[in-house]
Amino acid sequence: YRRHLATITCGDCFIDAACFQFYRRRLLQRAASYHVRLHAYCLLPDSVLLLATPLSPTGLGALLESLADCYGRYFELRFGRSRRVFSKQLDCVWLDSHAAVIDSQRFLERVGINNHSSSNPGCYHWSSYNHYALLNREPPLVLHEAWQSTLGHGSDSPATYRTLLNRPLTTERYIQMQRRFNTTALSV
């Protein structure tokens, strides 16, 4: 199965922590039921970044449509605004190698960390960083096989993950990742 990077733009749809929490909870609850292996995610005020492996041809699209509908209803009830919160267009990129998966996850995790005001990456609760780097497990996140072979299965896996994430991408690779994710994220 192909691994995908997905970027969903939403304007400023996540107004506060309750909005982030609502969307994240439903993303994590629904991934498996739509036959999607969710490897990593980052929720930003204006977009959602995902690294996922759909196990069916329509799984990822159906999951994201379900989340958009559910969150749209939540947003309307909570804020009294009737509008489609998420863009209908899904930017999705197929990743063709383990190196692409690792670099994409590094970029995705760093975007959340860099967009948060704290110097402690564990304080940004809206990405998969805490799941892998601090062992705050969130089912149904599934470590991609590229990371499994890189990290191994020892007790030092979280420390290795943090070390790999902290290694900067080259400027050229960073620009490629920005284009892939269709984002103008802060420096990685």
Short mmCIF file of N, CA and C in Angstrom, two decimals:
data_model
loop_
_atom_site.label_atom_id
_atom_site.label_comp_id
_atom_site.label_asym_id
_atom_site.label_seq_id
_atom_site.Cartn_x
_atom_site.Cartn_y
_atom_site.Cartn_z
N TYR A 1 0.83 -1.19 0.00
CA TYR A 1 0.00 0.00 0.00
C TYR A 1 0.87 1.25 0.00
N ARG A 2 0.37 2.28 -0.60
CA ARG A 2 1.12 3.52 -0.71
C ARG A 2 0.98 4.35 0.56
N ARG A 3 2.07 5.00 0.91
CA ARG A 3 2.04 5.93 2.03
C ARG A 3 1.72 7.30 1.47
N HIS A 4 0.93 8.06 2.18
CA HIS A 4 0.51 9.37 1.70
C HIS A 4 0.78 10.47 2.71
N LEU A 5 1.13 11.62 2.18
CA LEU A 5 1.12 12.86 2.94
C LEU A 5 -0.16 13.57 2.55
N ALA A 6 -0.89 14.03 3.49
CA ALA A 6 -2.11 14.77 3.18
C ALA A 6 -2.10 16.10 3.89
N THR A 7 -2.48 17.14 3.18
CA THR A 7 -2.62 18.47 3.76
C THR A 7 -4.05 18.94 3.50
N ILE A 8 -4.74 19.30 4.55
CA ILE A 8 -6.10 19.80 4.44
C ILE A 8 -6.09 21.23 4.97
N THR A 9 -6.47 22.19 4.15
CA THR A 9 -6.49 23.57 4.60
C THR A 9 -7.88 23.93 5.12
N CYS A 10 -7.90 24.82 6.10
CA CYS A 10 -9.18 25.13 6.73
C CYS A 10 -9.31 26.57 7.18
N GLY A 11 -8.51 27.47 6.67
CA GLY A 11 -8.58 28.85 7.18
C GLY A 11 -8.18 28.83 8.65
N ASP A 12 -8.83 29.58 9.45
CA ASP A 12 -8.57 29.54 10.90
C ASP A 12 -9.69 28.77 11.57
N CYS A 13 -9.68 27.45 11.39
CA CYS A 13 -10.79 26.64 11.88
C CYS A 13 -10.61 26.15 13.31
N PHE A 14 -9.38 26.10 13.80
CA PHE A 14 -9.15 25.68 15.17
C PHE A 14 -8.98 26.94 16.02
N ILE A 15 -10.04 27.32 16.69
CA ILE A 15 -10.09 28.58 17.42
C ILE A 15 -9.39 28.48 18.77
N ASP A 16 -9.57 27.34 19.44
CA ASP A 16 -8.99 27.18 20.78
C ASP A 16 -8.68 25.71 21.04
N ALA A 17 -8.22 25.41 22.24
CA ALA A 17 -7.82 24.04 22.59
C ALA A 17 -8.98 23.05 22.45
N ALA A 18 -10.19 23.47 22.75
CA ALA A 18 -11.34 22.57 22.62
C ALA A 18 -11.56 22.16 21.17
N CYS A 19 -11.32 23.06 20.23
CA CYS A 19 -11.45 22.73 18.81
C CYS A 19 -10.40 21.70 18.39
N PHE A 20 -9.15 21.94 18.79
CA PHE A 20 -8.09 20.98 18.48
C PHE A 20 -8.41 19.61 19.06
N GLN A 21 -8.84 19.60 20.33
CA GLN A 21 -9.14 18.35 21.02
C GLN A 21 -10.29 17.61 20.33
N PHE A 22 -11.34 18.30 19.95
CA PHE A 22 -12.47 17.68 19.28
C PHE A 22 -12.01 16.99 17.99
N TYR A 23 -11.26 17.71 17.16
CA TYR A 23 -10.82 17.14 15.88
C TYR A 23 -9.86 15.98 16.09
N ARG A 24 -8.89 16.17 16.99
CA ARG A 24 -7.89 15.11 17.23
C ARG A 24 -8.56 13.84 17.73
N ARG A 25 -9.48 13.97 18.67
CA ARG A 25 -10.17 12.80 19.22
C ARG A 25 -10.88 12.02 18.11
N ARG A 26 -11.58 12.74 17.24
CA ARG A 26 -12.30 12.05 16.15
C ARG A 26 -11.36 11.47 15.12
N LEU A 27 -10.27 12.15 14.82
CA LEU A 27 -9.26 11.61 13.90
C LEU A 27 -8.73 10.27 14.42
N LEU A 28 -8.35 10.25 15.68
CA LEU A 28 -7.79 9.03 16.27
C LEU A 28 -8.84 7.93 16.40
N GLN A 29 -10.09 8.29 16.71
CA GLN A 29 -11.15 7.30 16.85
C GLN A 29 -11.55 6.68 15.52
N ARG A 30 -11.53 7.47 14.45
CA ARG A 30 -12.10 7.02 13.18
C ARG A 30 -11.11 6.41 12.20
N ALA A 31 -9.83 6.62 12.37
CA ALA A 31 -8.85 6.16 11.38
C ALA A 31 -8.99 4.67 11.07
N ALA A 32 -9.01 3.84 12.07
CA ALA A 32 -9.07 2.39 11.84
C ALA A 32 -10.38 1.98 11.17
N SER A 33 -11.48 2.61 11.55
CA SER A 33 -12.77 2.22 10.97
C SER A 33 -12.85 2.57 9.49
N TYR A 34 -12.02 3.50 9.02
CA TYR A 34 -11.97 3.85 7.60
C TYR A 34 -10.79 3.15 6.90
N HIS A 35 -10.19 2.20 7.59
CA HIS A 35 -9.08 1.41 7.03
C HIS A 35 -7.90 2.29 6.65
N VAL A 36 -7.50 3.13 7.59
CA VAL A 36 -6.36 4.01 7.40
C VAL A 36 -5.39 3.79 8.55
N ARG A 37 -4.14 3.49 8.21
CA ARG A 37 -3.09 3.44 9.23
C ARG A 37 -2.54 4.85 9.36
N LEU A 38 -2.78 5.43 10.51
CA LEU A 38 -2.31 6.79 10.77
C LEU A 38 -0.94 6.70 11.44
N HIS A 39 0.07 7.26 10.79
CA HIS A 39 1.44 7.19 11.31
C HIS A 39 1.82 8.44 12.09
N ALA A 40 1.41 9.60 11.59
CA ALA A 40 1.75 10.85 12.27
C ALA A 40 0.75 11.92 11.85
N TYR A 41 0.60 12.93 12.70
CA TYR A 41 -0.31 14.03 12.39
C TYR A 41 0.19 15.29 13.07
N CYS A 42 -0.23 16.42 12.52
CA CYS A 42 0.02 17.71 13.15
C CYS A 42 -1.16 18.61 12.83
N LEU A 43 -1.81 19.11 13.85
CA LEU A 43 -2.93 20.03 13.70
C LEU A 43 -2.40 21.45 13.92
N LEU A 44 -2.63 22.30 12.94
CA LEU A 44 -2.23 23.70 13.01
C LEU A 44 -3.49 24.56 12.95
N PRO A 45 -3.43 25.80 13.36
CA PRO A 45 -4.64 26.62 13.33
C PRO A 45 -5.32 26.68 11.97
N ASP A 46 -4.56 26.54 10.88
CA ASP A 46 -5.14 26.69 9.55
C ASP A 46 -5.02 25.45 8.66
N SER A 47 -4.54 24.33 9.21
CA SER A 47 -4.41 23.13 8.38
C SER A 47 -4.20 21.88 9.23
N VAL A 48 -4.37 20.75 8.57
CA VAL A 48 -4.14 19.45 9.17
C VAL A 48 -3.13 18.72 8.29
N LEU A 49 -2.05 18.23 8.88
CA LEU A 49 -1.03 17.50 8.15
C LEU A 49 -1.04 16.05 8.63
N LEU A 50 -1.10 15.11 7.69
CA LEU A 50 -1.17 13.70 8.05
C LEU A 50 -0.14 12.89 7.27
N LEU A 51 0.38 11.86 7.91
CA LEU A 51 1.18 10.83 7.26
C LEU A 51 0.41 9.54 7.51
N ALA A 52 -0.10 8.94 6.43
CA ALA A 52 -1.00 7.80 6.59
C ALA A 52 -0.82 6.81 5.45
N THR A 53 -1.21 5.56 5.73
CA THR A 53 -1.27 4.52 4.72
C THR A 53 -2.71 4.05 4.63
N PRO A 54 -3.41 4.41 3.53
CA PRO A 54 -4.78 3.91 3.36
C PRO A 54 -4.74 2.44 2.96
N LEU A 55 -5.57 1.64 3.59
CA LEU A 55 -5.61 0.21 3.29
C LEU A 55 -6.70 -0.12 2.28
N SER A 56 -7.40 0.90 1.82
CA SER A 56 -8.39 0.74 0.76
C SER A 56 -8.31 1.97 -0.12
N PRO A 57 -8.74 1.86 -1.37
CA PRO A 57 -8.62 3.00 -2.29
C PRO A 57 -9.37 4.25 -1.85
N THR A 58 -10.45 4.11 -1.13
CA THR A 58 -11.26 5.27 -0.74
C THR A 58 -11.12 5.63 0.74
N GLY A 59 -10.32 4.88 1.48
CA GLY A 59 -10.25 5.05 2.93
C GLY A 59 -9.87 6.43 3.40
N LEU A 60 -8.78 6.98 2.87
CA LEU A 60 -8.30 8.27 3.34
C LEU A 60 -9.29 9.38 3.00
N GLY A 61 -9.78 9.39 1.78
CA GLY A 61 -10.75 10.41 1.38
C GLY A 61 -12.02 10.34 2.21
N ALA A 62 -12.51 9.11 2.44
CA ALA A 62 -13.73 8.94 3.24
C ALA A 62 -13.51 9.39 4.68
N LEU A 63 -12.36 9.07 5.24
CA LEU A 63 -12.05 9.50 6.61
C LEU A 63 -12.06 11.02 6.70
N LEU A 64 -11.39 11.67 5.78
CA LEU A 64 -11.28 13.12 5.83
C LEU A 64 -12.62 13.80 5.57
N GLU A 65 -13.43 13.24 4.70
CA GLU A 65 -14.77 13.79 4.46
C GLU A 65 -15.63 13.65 5.72
N SER A 66 -15.53 12.50 6.38
CA SER A 66 -16.27 12.27 7.62
C SER A 66 -15.85 13.28 8.69
N LEU A 67 -14.55 13.51 8.81
CA LEU A 67 -14.04 14.46 9.81
C LEU A 67 -14.49 15.88 9.47
N ALA A 68 -14.47 16.24 8.20
CA ALA A 68 -14.89 17.59 7.79
C ALA A 68 -16.36 17.81 8.12
N ASP A 69 -17.19 16.82 7.84
CA ASP A 69 -18.63 16.95 8.14
C ASP A 69 -18.87 17.06 9.65
N CYS A 70 -18.24 16.18 10.40
CA CYS A 70 -18.41 16.16 11.85
C CYS A 70 -17.91 17.47 12.48
N TYR A 71 -16.72 17.89 12.08
CA TYR A 71 -16.16 19.11 12.64
C TYR A 71 -16.95 20.33 12.19
N GLY A 72 -17.44 20.32 10.96
CA GLY A 72 -18.27 21.42 10.47
C GLY A 72 -19.52 21.62 11.32
N ARG A 73 -20.17 20.48 11.68
CA ARG A 73 -21.36 20.57 12.55
C ARG A 73 -20.98 21.10 13.93
N TYR A 74 -19.88 20.60 14.48
CA TYR A 74 -19.39 21.06 15.78
C TYR A 74 -19.13 22.57 15.74
N PHE A 75 -18.43 23.01 14.70
CA PHE A 75 -18.07 24.42 14.56
C PHE A 75 -19.32 25.29 14.47
N GLU A 76 -20.30 24.84 13.70
CA GLU A 76 -21.54 25.60 13.53
C GLU A 76 -22.30 25.69 14.85
N LEU A 77 -22.41 24.57 15.57
CA LEU A 77 -23.13 24.58 16.85
C LEU A 77 -22.41 25.44 17.88
N ARG A 78 -21.11 25.34 17.91
CA ARG A 78 -20.36 26.05 18.93
C ARG A 78 -20.24 27.54 18.65
N PHE A 79 -19.99 27.90 17.39
CA PHE A 79 -19.72 29.30 17.07
C PHE A 79 -20.83 29.99 16.29
N GLY A 80 -21.88 29.23 15.93
CA GLY A 80 -23.00 29.82 15.22
C GLY A 80 -22.67 30.29 13.82
N ARG A 81 -21.63 29.72 13.23
CA ARG A 81 -21.24 30.08 11.87
C ARG A 81 -21.52 28.92 10.94
N SER A 82 -22.28 29.16 9.93
CA SER A 82 -22.63 28.12 8.98
C SER A 82 -21.75 28.26 7.73
N ARG A 83 -20.71 27.47 7.67
CA ARG A 83 -19.83 27.47 6.51
C ARG A 83 -19.05 26.17 6.49
N ARG A 84 -18.56 25.80 5.34
CA ARG A 84 -17.72 24.62 5.24
C ARG A 84 -16.36 25.00 5.81
N VAL A 85 -15.97 24.33 6.87
CA VAL A 85 -14.75 24.69 7.57
C VAL A 85 -13.52 24.27 6.77
N PHE A 86 -13.54 23.09 6.17
CA PHE A 86 -12.38 22.57 5.46
C PHE A 86 -12.54 22.71 3.97
N SER A 87 -11.43 22.89 3.31
CA SER A 87 -11.41 22.95 1.85
C SER A 87 -11.83 21.60 1.28
N LYS A 88 -12.53 21.62 0.16
CA LYS A 88 -12.90 20.38 -0.51
C LYS A 88 -11.69 19.70 -1.14
N GLN A 89 -10.64 20.50 -1.42
CA GLN A 89 -9.47 19.97 -2.08
C GLN A 89 -8.51 19.37 -1.06
N LEU A 90 -8.12 18.15 -1.32
CA LEU A 90 -7.16 17.44 -0.48
C LEU A 90 -5.85 17.38 -1.25
N ASP A 91 -4.80 17.93 -0.68
CA ASP A 91 -3.48 17.82 -1.28
C ASP A 91 -2.84 16.56 -0.73
N CYS A 92 -2.63 15.60 -1.60
CA CYS A 92 -2.12 14.30 -1.18
C CYS A 92 -0.92 13.93 -2.05
N VAL A 93 0.15 13.48 -1.42
CA VAL A 93 1.37 13.12 -2.13
C VAL A 93 1.75 11.70 -1.74
N TRP A 94 2.06 10.91 -2.74
CA TRP A 94 2.51 9.54 -2.49
C TRP A 94 4.00 9.56 -2.19
N LEU A 95 4.41 8.85 -1.15
CA LEU A 95 5.82 8.76 -0.76
C LEU A 95 6.38 7.43 -1.26
N ASP A 96 7.46 7.52 -1.99
CA ASP A 96 7.96 6.33 -2.68
C ASP A 96 9.15 5.63 -2.03
N SER A 97 9.58 6.10 -0.86
CA SER A 97 10.73 5.45 -0.23
C SER A 97 10.66 5.62 1.29
N HIS A 98 11.42 4.79 1.98
CA HIS A 98 11.49 4.92 3.43
C HIS A 98 12.12 6.25 3.83
N ALA A 99 13.11 6.70 3.07
CA ALA A 99 13.74 7.99 3.38
C ALA A 99 12.71 9.13 3.27
N ALA A 100 11.83 9.05 2.29
CA ALA A 100 10.79 10.07 2.13
C ALA A 100 9.83 10.05 3.31
N VAL A 101 9.51 8.86 3.80
CA VAL A 101 8.62 8.73 4.96
C VAL A 101 9.27 9.36 6.19
N ILE A 102 10.53 9.03 6.42
CA ILE A 102 11.23 9.55 7.60
C ILE A 102 11.36 11.08 7.52
N ASP A 103 11.78 11.60 6.39
CA ASP A 103 11.91 13.05 6.25
C ASP A 103 10.56 13.74 6.40
N SER A 104 9.52 13.14 5.85
CA SER A 104 8.19 13.74 5.95
C SER A 104 7.70 13.78 7.39
N GLN A 105 7.93 12.71 8.13
CA GLN A 105 7.50 12.70 9.52
C GLN A 105 8.34 13.69 10.33
N ARG A 106 9.63 13.78 10.05
CA ARG A 106 10.47 14.75 10.74
C ARG A 106 9.95 16.17 10.49
N PHE A 107 9.65 16.47 9.24
CA PHE A 107 9.14 17.79 8.88
C PHE A 107 7.80 18.06 9.58
N LEU A 108 6.89 17.10 9.48
CA LEU A 108 5.55 17.23 10.06
C LEU A 108 5.64 17.51 11.56
N GLU A 109 6.44 16.74 12.27
CA GLU A 109 6.56 16.93 13.72
C GLU A 109 7.20 18.28 14.05
N ARG A 110 8.21 18.69 13.28
CA ARG A 110 8.88 19.96 13.54
C ARG A 110 7.97 21.16 13.29
N VAL A 111 7.07 21.06 12.33
CA VAL A 111 6.15 22.16 12.05
C VAL A 111 5.34 22.49 13.30
N GLY A 112 4.80 21.47 13.95
CA GLY A 112 4.04 21.70 15.17
C GLY A 112 4.88 22.29 16.28
N ILE A 113 6.07 21.74 16.45
CA ILE A 113 6.97 22.23 17.49
C ILE A 113 7.33 23.68 17.22
N ASN A 114 7.67 24.00 15.98
CA ASN A 114 8.11 25.35 15.64
C ASN A 114 6.98 26.37 15.68
N ASN A 115 5.74 25.93 15.51
CA ASN A 115 4.61 26.85 15.55
C ASN A 115 4.07 27.04 16.96
N HIS A 116 4.74 26.45 17.93
CA HIS A 116 4.32 26.58 19.33
C HIS A 116 5.32 27.48 20.04
N SER A 117 4.86 28.29 20.95
CA SER A 117 5.72 29.28 21.59
C SER A 117 6.68 28.68 22.62
N SER A 118 6.43 27.49 23.12
CA SER A 118 7.28 26.89 24.13
C SER A 118 8.52 26.27 23.49
N SER A 119 9.62 26.29 24.20
CA SER A 119 10.83 25.64 23.71
C SER A 119 10.79 24.14 23.98
N ASN A 120 9.80 23.68 24.75
CA ASN A 120 9.65 22.26 25.06
C ASN A 120 8.69 21.64 24.06
N PRO A 121 9.19 20.77 23.16
CA PRO A 121 8.31 20.19 22.14
C PRO A 121 7.15 19.40 22.72
N GLY A 122 7.29 18.85 23.89
CA GLY A 122 6.23 18.07 24.51
C GLY A 122 5.03 18.91 24.91
N CYS A 123 5.17 20.23 24.92
CA CYS A 123 4.07 21.11 25.28
C CYS A 123 3.08 21.33 24.15
N TYR A 124 3.45 20.95 22.92
CA TYR A 124 2.51 21.08 21.80
C TYR A 124 1.73 19.79 21.72
N HIS A 125 0.47 19.83 22.10
CA HIS A 125 -0.34 18.62 22.26
C HIS A 125 -1.06 18.19 21.00
N TRP A 126 -0.90 18.93 19.91
CA TRP A 126 -1.73 18.68 18.73
C TRP A 126 -0.94 18.01 17.60
N SER A 127 0.04 17.22 17.97
CA SER A 127 0.78 16.43 16.98
C SER A 127 1.10 15.06 17.60
N SER A 128 1.65 14.20 16.79
CA SER A 128 1.98 12.85 17.25
C SER A 128 3.32 12.80 17.98
N TYR A 129 3.98 13.92 18.16
CA TYR A 129 5.29 13.96 18.81
C TYR A 129 5.28 13.26 20.18
N ASN A 130 4.34 13.59 21.03
CA ASN A 130 4.31 13.01 22.37
C ASN A 130 4.13 11.50 22.35
N HIS A 131 3.44 11.01 21.35
CA HIS A 131 3.21 9.56 21.22
C HIS A 131 4.54 8.83 21.04
N TYR A 132 5.38 9.33 20.16
CA TYR A 132 6.64 8.64 19.84
C TYR A 132 7.81 9.07 20.70
N ALA A 133 7.90 10.36 21.02
CA ALA A 133 9.07 10.87 21.72
C ALA A 133 8.97 10.76 23.23
N LEU A 134 7.74 10.72 23.75
CA LEU A 134 7.56 10.69 25.20
C LEU A 134 6.74 9.50 25.69
N LEU A 135 6.38 8.62 24.76
CA LEU A 135 5.60 7.40 25.07
C LEU A 135 4.23 7.69 25.67
N ASN A 136 3.64 8.83 25.34
CA ASN A 136 2.24 9.10 25.71
C ASN A 136 1.39 8.50 24.60
N ARG A 137 1.11 7.23 24.70
CA ARG A 137 0.52 6.47 23.60
C ARG A 137 -0.90 6.90 23.28
N GLU A 138 -1.14 7.05 21.96
CA GLU A 138 -2.45 7.42 21.44
C GLU A 138 -2.84 6.39 20.38
N PRO A 139 -3.70 5.45 20.76
CA PRO A 139 -4.15 4.56 19.70
C PRO A 139 -4.96 5.38 18.71
N PRO A 140 -4.97 5.14 17.49
CA PRO A 140 -4.45 4.01 16.73
C PRO A 140 -3.17 4.36 15.95
N LEU A 141 -2.32 5.27 16.45
CA LEU A 141 -1.10 5.58 15.72
C LEU A 141 -0.24 4.33 15.56
N VAL A 142 0.27 4.16 14.35
CA VAL A 142 1.07 2.98 14.01
C VAL A 142 2.41 3.47 13.48
N LEU A 143 3.48 3.07 14.14
CA LEU A 143 4.81 3.44 13.69
C LEU A 143 5.07 2.82 12.33
N HIS A 144 5.43 3.64 11.36
CA HIS A 144 5.70 3.15 10.01
C HIS A 144 6.94 2.26 10.04
N GLU A 145 6.97 1.27 9.16
CA GLU A 145 8.08 0.32 9.11
C GLU A 145 9.42 1.00 8.88
N ALA A 146 9.44 2.15 8.20
CA ALA A 146 10.69 2.88 8.01
C ALA A 146 11.26 3.32 9.35
N TRP A 147 10.38 3.79 10.23
CA TRP A 147 10.82 4.19 11.57
C TRP A 147 11.15 2.98 12.43
N GLN A 148 10.39 1.90 12.29
CA GLN A 148 10.67 0.69 13.07
C GLN A 148 12.08 0.21 12.81
N SER A 149 12.49 0.19 11.55
CA SER A 149 13.85 -0.28 11.24
C SER A 149 14.89 0.73 11.68
N THR A 150 14.55 2.01 11.70
CA THR A 150 15.50 3.05 12.12
C THR A 150 15.65 3.08 13.64
N LEU A 151 14.54 2.97 14.35
CA LEU A 151 14.56 3.09 15.81
C LEU A 151 14.87 1.80 16.52
N GLY A 152 14.52 0.67 15.95
CA GLY A 152 14.65 -0.60 16.65
C GLY A 152 13.55 -0.72 17.69
N HIS A 153 13.67 -1.67 18.55
CA HIS A 153 12.62 -1.91 19.54
C HIS A 153 13.12 -1.78 20.97
N GLY A 154 14.26 -1.14 21.16
CA GLY A 154 14.82 -1.01 22.50
C GLY A 154 14.15 0.06 23.32
N SER A 155 14.54 0.13 24.57
CA SER A 155 13.95 1.10 25.49
C SER A 155 14.41 2.52 25.18
N ASP A 156 15.44 2.67 24.32
CA ASP A 156 15.92 4.01 23.98
C ASP A 156 15.26 4.57 22.72
N SER A 157 14.22 3.91 22.22
CA SER A 157 13.54 4.38 21.00
C SER A 157 13.04 5.81 21.12
N PRO A 158 12.40 6.22 22.23
CA PRO A 158 11.97 7.63 22.33
C PRO A 158 13.15 8.60 22.26
N ALA A 159 14.25 8.29 22.90
CA ALA A 159 15.42 9.17 22.84
C ALA A 159 15.98 9.23 21.43
N THR A 160 16.02 8.10 20.74
CA THR A 160 16.49 8.06 19.36
C THR A 160 15.56 8.87 18.47
N TYR A 161 14.26 8.75 18.69
CA TYR A 161 13.29 9.51 17.91
C TYR A 161 13.52 11.01 18.10
N ARG A 162 13.68 11.43 19.34
CA ARG A 162 13.91 12.85 19.61
C ARG A 162 15.20 13.34 18.94
N THR A 163 16.25 12.53 19.00
CA THR A 163 17.51 12.88 18.38
C THR A 163 17.37 13.04 16.88
N LEU A 164 16.69 12.09 16.24
CA LEU A 164 16.49 12.17 14.79
C LEU A 164 15.64 13.37 14.40
N LEU A 165 14.64 13.68 15.21
CA LEU A 165 13.80 14.84 14.91
C LEU A 165 14.56 16.14 15.04
N ASN A 166 15.50 16.19 15.95
CA ASN A 166 16.24 17.42 16.19
C ASN A 166 17.32 17.68 15.15
N ARG A 167 17.67 16.66 14.36
CA ARG A 167 18.64 16.86 13.29
C ARG A 167 17.98 17.69 12.19
N PRO A 168 18.57 18.82 11.83
CA PRO A 168 17.92 19.67 10.83
C PRO A 168 17.96 19.04 9.44
N LEU A 169 16.92 19.33 8.66
CA LEU A 169 16.91 18.97 7.25
C LEU A 169 17.80 19.96 6.51
N THR A 170 18.38 19.53 5.41
CA THR A 170 19.14 20.48 4.59
C THR A 170 18.16 21.53 4.05
N THR A 171 18.67 22.67 3.68
CA THR A 171 17.81 23.73 3.14
C THR A 171 17.06 23.24 1.92
N GLU A 172 17.74 22.52 1.04
CA GLU A 172 17.10 22.00 -0.17
C GLU A 172 15.97 21.03 0.19
N ARG A 173 16.23 20.13 1.13
CA ARG A 173 15.21 19.15 1.54
C ARG A 173 14.04 19.85 2.23
N TYR A 174 14.35 20.85 3.03
CA TYR A 174 13.30 21.61 3.72
C TYR A 174 12.35 22.25 2.71
N ILE A 175 12.90 22.86 1.67
CA ILE A 175 12.09 23.51 0.64
C ILE A 175 11.24 22.46 -0.08
N GLN A 176 11.82 21.30 -0.37
CA GLN A 176 11.04 20.21 -0.98
C GLN A 176 9.88 19.81 -0.09
N MET A 177 10.12 19.70 1.21
CA MET A 177 9.08 19.28 2.15
C MET A 177 7.99 20.36 2.24
N GLN A 178 8.38 21.62 2.23
CA GLN A 178 7.39 22.70 2.24
C GLN A 178 6.47 22.57 1.04
N ARG A 179 7.05 22.31 -0.10
CA ARG A 179 6.25 22.15 -1.32
C ARG A 179 5.35 20.93 -1.23
N ARG A 180 5.89 19.84 -0.71
CA ARG A 180 5.08 18.62 -0.58
C ARG A 180 3.89 18.84 0.33
N PHE A 181 4.13 19.50 1.45
CA PHE A 181 3.05 19.74 2.40
C PHE A 181 2.25 20.98 2.04
N ASN A 182 2.69 21.70 1.00
CA ASN A 182 1.98 22.89 0.56
C ASN A 182 1.81 23.87 1.71
N THR A 183 2.90 24.09 2.44
CA THR A 183 2.84 24.93 3.62
C THR A 183 4.03 25.88 3.67
N THR A 184 3.89 26.96 4.38
CA THR A 184 5.00 27.88 4.60
C THR A 184 5.34 27.83 6.08
N ALA A 185 5.67 26.65 6.53
CA ALA A 185 5.95 26.42 7.95
C ALA A 185 7.19 27.17 8.40
N LEU A 186 7.30 27.35 9.69
CA LEU A 186 8.48 27.97 10.24
C LEU A 186 9.69 27.08 10.02
N SER A 187 10.86 27.61 10.25
CA SER A 187 12.11 26.88 10.01
C SER A 187 12.14 25.54 10.72
N VAL A 188 12.58 24.53 10.01
CA VAL A 188 12.66 23.18 10.57
C VAL A 188 14.10 22.87 10.88
#
